[in-house]
Amino acid sequence: DIWAGDVVEVFVSLGERPTPYRHFIVDTRNLQWDGESSESGDDDRRFDAEWLSAVEVGDTEWTAEMAIPWAVVGGRPRPGESRRVNLCRERCPVRELSSWSSIVRGFLEPKHFGTLVFAG
């Protein structure tokens, strides 16, 4: 169960609205999970994207890298377009949650995702 340990999570909407979005997780063992959430909030766990990750584990820290192709998240945005995103980290066993865009109860809050606007 990937959620039982330390993880980094990335959420990226497929367009300018918060939903639908794609959800990517990597843990300290470099195990990956991905899913797709619809506008109704239901997850499609059959979604299986091709993306890359790497982790480096130190004595007191760990680092994650994730490479997610634009094709997996609705295609490359045009100049002026935006996407709703969040970058999150969970530290266990203390359940310490960190996120780029503020959350209220947990990571699965697309209405609280931040907005990235793409330049030309």
mmCIF file with all atom_site columns, C-alpha atoms in Angstrom:
data_model
loop_
_atom_site.group_PDB
_atom_site.id
_atom_site.type_symbol
_atom_site.label_atom_id
_atom_site.label_alt_id
_atom_site.label_comp_id
_atom_site.label_asym_id
_atom_site.label_entity_id
_atom_site.label_seq_id
_atom_site.pdbx_PDB_ins_code
_atom_site.Cartn_x
_atom_site.Cartn_y
_atom_site.Cartn_z
_atom_site.occupancy
_atom_site.B_iso_or_equiv
_atom_site.pdbx_formal_charge
_atom_site.auth_seq_id
_atom_site.auth_comp_id
_atom_site.auth_asym_id
_atom_site.auth_atom_id
_atom_site.pdbx_PDB_model_num
ATOM 1   C CA . ASP A 1 1   ? 0.000   0.000  0.000   1.00 0.00 ? 1   ASP A CA 1
ATOM 2   C CA . ILE A 1 2   ? 1.873   3.044  -1.306  1.00 0.00 ? 2   ILE A CA 1
ATOM 3   C CA . TRP A 1 3   ? -0.004  5.397  1.064   1.00 0.00 ? 3   TRP A CA 1
ATOM 4   C CA . ALA A 1 4   ? 1.459   3.655  4.147   1.00 0.00 ? 4   ALA A CA 1
ATOM 5   C CA . GLY A 1 5   ? 4.819   5.431  3.884   1.00 0.00 ? 5   GLY A CA 1
ATOM 6   C CA . ASP A 1 6   ? 6.483   8.649  2.815   1.00 0.00 ? 6   ASP A CA 1
ATOM 7   C CA . VAL A 1 7   ? 5.252   9.782  -0.601  1.00 0.00 ? 7   VAL A CA 1
ATOM 8   C CA . VAL A 1 8   ? 5.351   12.661 -3.063  1.00 0.00 ? 8   VAL A CA 1
ATOM 9   C CA . GLU A 1 9   ? 2.133   13.299 -5.009  1.00 0.00 ? 9   GLU A CA 1
ATOM 10  C CA . VAL A 1 10  ? 1.475   15.399 -8.121  1.00 0.00 ? 10  VAL A CA 1
ATOM 11  C CA . PHE A 1 11  ? -1.977  16.407 -9.352  1.00 0.00 ? 11  PHE A CA 1
ATOM 12  C CA . VAL A 1 12  ? -2.472  17.930 -12.828 1.00 0.00 ? 12  VAL A CA 1
ATOM 13  C CA . SER A 1 13  ? -5.816  18.884 -14.386 1.00 0.00 ? 13  SER A CA 1
ATOM 14  C CA . LEU A 1 14  ? -6.477  18.030 -18.032 1.00 0.00 ? 14  LEU A CA 1
ATOM 15  C CA . GLY A 1 15  ? -7.620  21.579 -18.775 1.00 0.00 ? 15  GLY A CA 1
ATOM 16  C CA . GLU A 1 16  ? -8.240  24.894 -17.086 1.00 0.00 ? 16  GLU A CA 1
ATOM 17  C CA . ARG A 1 17  ? -10.884 23.519 -14.701 1.00 0.00 ? 17  ARG A CA 1
ATOM 18  C CA . PRO A 1 18  ? -9.768  21.563 -11.603 1.00 0.00 ? 18  PRO A CA 1
ATOM 19  C CA . THR A 1 19  ? -11.437 18.357 -12.809 1.00 0.00 ? 19  THR A CA 1
ATOM 20  C CA . PRO A 1 20  ? -10.836 15.969 -14.358 1.00 0.00 ? 20  PRO A CA 1
ATOM 21  C CA . TYR A 1 21  ? -7.279  15.547 -13.188 1.00 0.00 ? 21  TYR A CA 1
ATOM 22  C CA . ARG A 1 22  ? -4.491  12.962 -13.158 1.00 0.00 ? 22  ARG A CA 1
ATOM 23  C CA . HIS A 1 23  ? -2.829  11.885 -9.916  1.00 0.00 ? 23  HIS A CA 1
ATOM 24  C CA . PHE A 1 24  ? 0.745   10.559 -9.640  1.00 0.00 ? 24  PHE A CA 1
ATOM 25  C CA . ILE A 1 25  ? 2.478   9.144  -6.540  1.00 0.00 ? 25  ILE A CA 1
ATOM 26  C CA . VAL A 1 26  ? 6.023   7.929  -5.882  1.00 0.00 ? 26  VAL A CA 1
ATOM 27  C CA . ASP A 1 27  ? 7.386   6.554  -2.601  1.00 0.00 ? 27  ASP A CA 1
ATOM 28  C CA . THR A 1 28  ? 10.859  6.082  -1.106  1.00 0.00 ? 28  THR A CA 1
ATOM 29  C CA . ARG A 1 29  ? 11.227  2.690  -2.854  1.00 0.00 ? 29  ARG A CA 1
ATOM 30  C CA . ASN A 1 30  ? 10.471  4.357  -6.214  1.00 0.00 ? 30  ASN A CA 1
ATOM 31  C CA . LEU A 1 31  ? 7.163   2.519  -6.464  1.00 0.00 ? 31  LEU A CA 1
ATOM 32  C CA . GLN A 1 32  ? 4.697   4.403  -8.660  1.00 0.00 ? 32  GLN A CA 1
ATOM 33  C CA . TRP A 1 33  ? 0.924   4.770  -8.611  1.00 0.00 ? 33  TRP A CA 1
ATOM 34  C CA . ASP A 1 34  ? -1.277  6.788  -10.933 1.00 0.00 ? 34  ASP A CA 1
ATOM 35  C CA . GLY A 1 35  ? -4.969  7.390  -11.346 1.00 0.00 ? 35  GLY A CA 1
ATOM 36  C CA . GLU A 1 36  ? -7.506  9.553  -13.095 1.00 0.00 ? 36  GLU A CA 1
ATOM 37  C CA . SER A 1 37  ? -10.302 11.436 -11.338 1.00 0.00 ? 37  SER A CA 1
ATOM 38  C CA . SER A 1 38  ? -13.451 12.500 -13.141 1.00 0.00 ? 38  SER A CA 1
ATOM 39  C CA . GLU A 1 39  ? -15.630 15.571 -12.682 1.00 0.00 ? 39  GLU A CA 1
ATOM 40  C CA . SER A 1 40  ? -17.874 13.501 -10.388 1.00 0.00 ? 40  SER A CA 1
ATOM 41  C CA . GLY A 1 41  ? -14.882 12.784 -8.122  1.00 0.00 ? 41  GLY A CA 1
ATOM 42  C CA . ASP A 1 42  ? -14.761 9.058  -8.892  1.00 0.00 ? 42  ASP A CA 1
ATOM 43  C CA . ASP A 1 43  ? -11.327 7.548  -9.531  1.00 0.00 ? 43  ASP A CA 1
ATOM 44  C CA . ASP A 1 44  ? -10.586 5.395  -12.555 1.00 0.00 ? 44  ASP A CA 1
ATOM 45  C CA . ARG A 1 45  ? -7.858  3.111  -11.254 1.00 0.00 ? 45  ARG A CA 1
ATOM 46  C CA . ARG A 1 46  ? -7.551  1.435  -14.669 1.00 0.00 ? 46  ARG A CA 1
ATOM 47  C CA . PHE A 1 47  ? -5.636  4.511  -15.846 1.00 0.00 ? 47  PHE A CA 1
ATOM 48  C CA . ASP A 1 48  ? -2.018  3.458  -16.325 1.00 0.00 ? 48  ASP A CA 1
ATOM 49  C CA . ALA A 1 49  ? 0.305   6.112  -17.709 1.00 0.00 ? 49  ALA A CA 1
ATOM 50  C CA . GLU A 1 50  ? 3.923   5.841  -18.763 1.00 0.00 ? 50  GLU A CA 1
ATOM 51  C CA . TRP A 1 51  ? 6.039   8.251  -16.713 1.00 0.00 ? 51  TRP A CA 1
ATOM 52  C CA . LEU A 1 52  ? 9.418   8.196  -15.037 1.00 0.00 ? 52  LEU A CA 1
ATOM 53  C CA . SER A 1 53  ? 10.568  8.632  -11.460 1.00 0.00 ? 53  SER A CA 1
ATOM 54  C CA . ALA A 1 54  ? 13.756  8.305  -9.461  1.00 0.00 ? 54  ALA A CA 1
ATOM 55  C CA . VAL A 1 55  ? 14.457  8.574  -5.744  1.00 0.00 ? 55  VAL A CA 1
ATOM 56  C CA . GLU A 1 56  ? 17.551  9.074  -3.618  1.00 0.00 ? 56  GLU A CA 1
ATOM 57  C CA . VAL A 1 57  ? 17.325  8.087  0.053   1.00 0.00 ? 57  VAL A CA 1
ATOM 58  C CA . GLY A 1 58  ? 19.758  9.608  2.544   1.00 0.00 ? 58  GLY A CA 1
ATOM 59  C CA . ASP A 1 59  ? 20.225  9.152  6.277   1.00 0.00 ? 59  ASP A CA 1
ATOM 60  C CA . THR A 1 60  ? 17.695  11.847 7.231   1.00 0.00 ? 60  THR A CA 1
ATOM 61  C CA . GLU A 1 61  ? 16.024  12.827 3.960   1.00 0.00 ? 61  GLU A CA 1
ATOM 62  C CA . TRP A 1 62  ? 14.945  11.620 0.557   1.00 0.00 ? 62  TRP A CA 1
ATOM 63  C CA . THR A 1 63  ? 14.546  13.229 -2.854  1.00 0.00 ? 63  THR A CA 1
ATOM 64  C CA . ALA A 1 64  ? 12.111  12.368 -5.641  1.00 0.00 ? 64  ALA A CA 1
ATOM 65  C CA . GLU A 1 65  ? 12.206  13.253 -9.332  1.00 0.00 ? 65  GLU A CA 1
ATOM 66  C CA . MET A 1 66  ? 9.185   12.758 -11.593 1.00 0.00 ? 66  MET A CA 1
ATOM 67  C CA . ALA A 1 67  ? 9.000   13.153 -15.384 1.00 0.00 ? 67  ALA A CA 1
ATOM 68  C CA . ILE A 1 68  ? 5.385   13.191 -16.605 1.00 0.00 ? 68  ILE A CA 1
ATOM 69  C CA . PRO A 1 69  ? 4.895   13.643 -20.380 1.00 0.00 ? 69  PRO A CA 1
ATOM 70  C CA . TRP A 1 70  ? 2.454   16.335 -21.521 1.00 0.00 ? 70  TRP A CA 1
ATOM 71  C CA . ALA A 1 71  ? 0.572   13.705 -23.543 1.00 0.00 ? 71  ALA A CA 1
ATOM 72  C CA . VAL A 1 72  ? -0.431  12.008 -20.265 1.00 0.00 ? 72  VAL A CA 1
ATOM 73  C CA . VAL A 1 73  ? -2.018  15.198 -18.874 1.00 0.00 ? 73  VAL A CA 1
ATOM 74  C CA . GLY A 1 74  ? -4.051  16.449 -21.837 1.00 0.00 ? 74  GLY A CA 1
ATOM 75  C CA . GLY A 1 75  ? -1.296  17.690 -24.130 1.00 0.00 ? 75  GLY A CA 1
ATOM 76  C CA . ARG A 1 76  ? 1.129   20.601 -24.072 1.00 0.00 ? 76  ARG A CA 1
ATOM 77  C CA . PRO A 1 77  ? -0.596  23.840 -22.971 1.00 0.00 ? 77  PRO A CA 1
ATOM 78  C CA . ARG A 1 78  ? -0.579  26.778 -25.386 1.00 0.00 ? 78  ARG A CA 1
ATOM 79  C CA . PRO A 1 79  ? 0.657   30.218 -24.316 1.00 0.00 ? 79  PRO A CA 1
ATOM 80  C CA . GLY A 1 80  ? -1.900  31.828 -22.019 1.00 0.00 ? 80  GLY A CA 1
ATOM 81  C CA . GLU A 1 81  ? -3.588  28.541 -21.094 1.00 0.00 ? 81  GLU A CA 1
ATOM 82  C CA . SER A 1 82  ? -3.594  27.348 -17.515 1.00 0.00 ? 82  SER A CA 1
ATOM 83  C CA . ARG A 1 83  ? -3.693  24.080 -15.600 1.00 0.00 ? 83  ARG A CA 1
ATOM 84  C CA . ARG A 1 84  ? -4.740  23.411 -12.038 1.00 0.00 ? 84  ARG A CA 1
ATOM 85  C CA . VAL A 1 85  ? -2.022  21.555 -10.102 1.00 0.00 ? 85  VAL A CA 1
ATOM 86  C CA . ASN A 1 86  ? -0.795  20.627 -6.678  1.00 0.00 ? 86  ASN A CA 1
ATOM 87  C CA . LEU A 1 87  ? 2.511   19.202 -5.459  1.00 0.00 ? 87  LEU A CA 1
ATOM 88  C CA . CYS A 1 88  ? 2.253   17.368 -2.157  1.00 0.00 ? 88  CYS A CA 1
ATOM 89  C CA . ARG A 1 89  ? 4.332   15.406 0.339   1.00 0.00 ? 89  ARG A CA 1
ATOM 90  C CA . GLU A 1 90  ? 3.315   13.094 3.148   1.00 0.00 ? 90  GLU A CA 1
ATOM 91  C CA . ARG A 1 91  ? 5.736   12.106 5.902   1.00 0.00 ? 91  ARG A CA 1
ATOM 92  C CA . CYS A 1 92  ? 4.922   9.020  7.967   1.00 0.00 ? 92  CYS A CA 1
ATOM 93  C CA . PRO A 1 93  ? 4.380   7.821  10.608  1.00 0.00 ? 93  PRO A CA 1
ATOM 94  C CA . VAL A 1 94  ? 3.619   11.306 11.966  1.00 0.00 ? 94  VAL A CA 1
ATOM 95  C CA . ARG A 1 95  ? 1.246   12.057 9.031   1.00 0.00 ? 95  ARG A CA 1
ATOM 96  C CA . GLU A 1 96  ? 2.883   15.379 8.260   1.00 0.00 ? 96  GLU A CA 1
ATOM 97  C CA . LEU A 1 97  ? 1.285   16.858 5.128   1.00 0.00 ? 97  LEU A CA 1
ATOM 98  C CA . SER A 1 98  ? 2.906   19.556 2.986   1.00 0.00 ? 98  SER A CA 1
ATOM 99  C CA . SER A 1 99  ? 1.587   21.045 -0.248  1.00 0.00 ? 99  SER A CA 1
ATOM 100 C CA . TRP A 1 100 ? 2.418   23.781 -2.724  1.00 0.00 ? 100 TRP A CA 1
ATOM 101 C CA . SER A 1 101 ? -1.185  24.991 -2.793  1.00 0.00 ? 101 SER A CA 1
ATOM 102 C CA . SER A 1 102 ? -2.915  25.067 0.597   1.00 0.00 ? 102 SER A CA 1
ATOM 103 C CA . ILE A 1 103 ? -5.222  22.196 1.499   1.00 0.00 ? 103 ILE A CA 1
ATOM 104 C CA . VAL A 1 104 ? -7.984  21.996 4.108   1.00 0.00 ? 104 VAL A CA 1
ATOM 105 C CA . ARG A 1 105 ? -8.402  18.284 4.956   1.00 0.00 ? 105 ARG A CA 1
ATOM 106 C CA . GLY A 1 106 ? -6.213  16.342 2.543   1.00 0.00 ? 106 GLY A CA 1
ATOM 107 C CA . PHE A 1 107 ? -4.644  16.207 -0.878  1.00 0.00 ? 107 PHE A CA 1
ATOM 108 C CA . LEU A 1 108 ? -7.771  15.209 -2.836  1.00 0.00 ? 108 LEU A CA 1
ATOM 109 C CA . GLU A 1 109 ? -9.168  18.746 -2.984  1.00 0.00 ? 109 GLU A CA 1
ATOM 110 C CA . PRO A 1 110 ? -9.135  19.872 -6.642  1.00 0.00 ? 110 PRO A CA 1
ATOM 111 C CA . LYS A 1 111 ? -10.948 23.130 -5.808  1.00 0.00 ? 111 LYS A CA 1
ATOM 112 C CA . HIS A 1 112 ? -7.838  24.091 -3.797  1.00 0.00 ? 112 HIS A CA 1
ATOM 113 C CA . PHE A 1 113 ? -5.309  23.219 -6.507  1.00 0.00 ? 113 PHE A CA 1
ATOM 114 C CA . GLY A 1 114 ? -3.091  26.120 -7.546  1.00 0.00 ? 114 GLY A CA 1
ATOM 115 C CA . THR A 1 115 ? -3.070  27.589 -11.049 1.00 0.00 ? 115 THR A CA 1
ATOM 116 C CA . LEU A 1 116 ? -0.136  27.521 -13.459 1.00 0.00 ? 116 LEU A CA 1
ATOM 117 C CA . VAL A 1 117 ? -0.385  29.939 -16.398 1.00 0.00 ? 117 VAL A CA 1
ATOM 118 C CA . PHE A 1 118 ? 1.878   29.112 -19.333 1.00 0.00 ? 118 PHE A CA 1
ATOM 119 C CA . ALA A 1 119 ? 3.884   31.772 -21.153 1.00 0.00 ? 119 ALA A CA 1
ATOM 120 C CA . GLY A 1 120 ? 4.943   31.719 -24.805 1.00 0.00 ? 120 GLY A CA 1
#
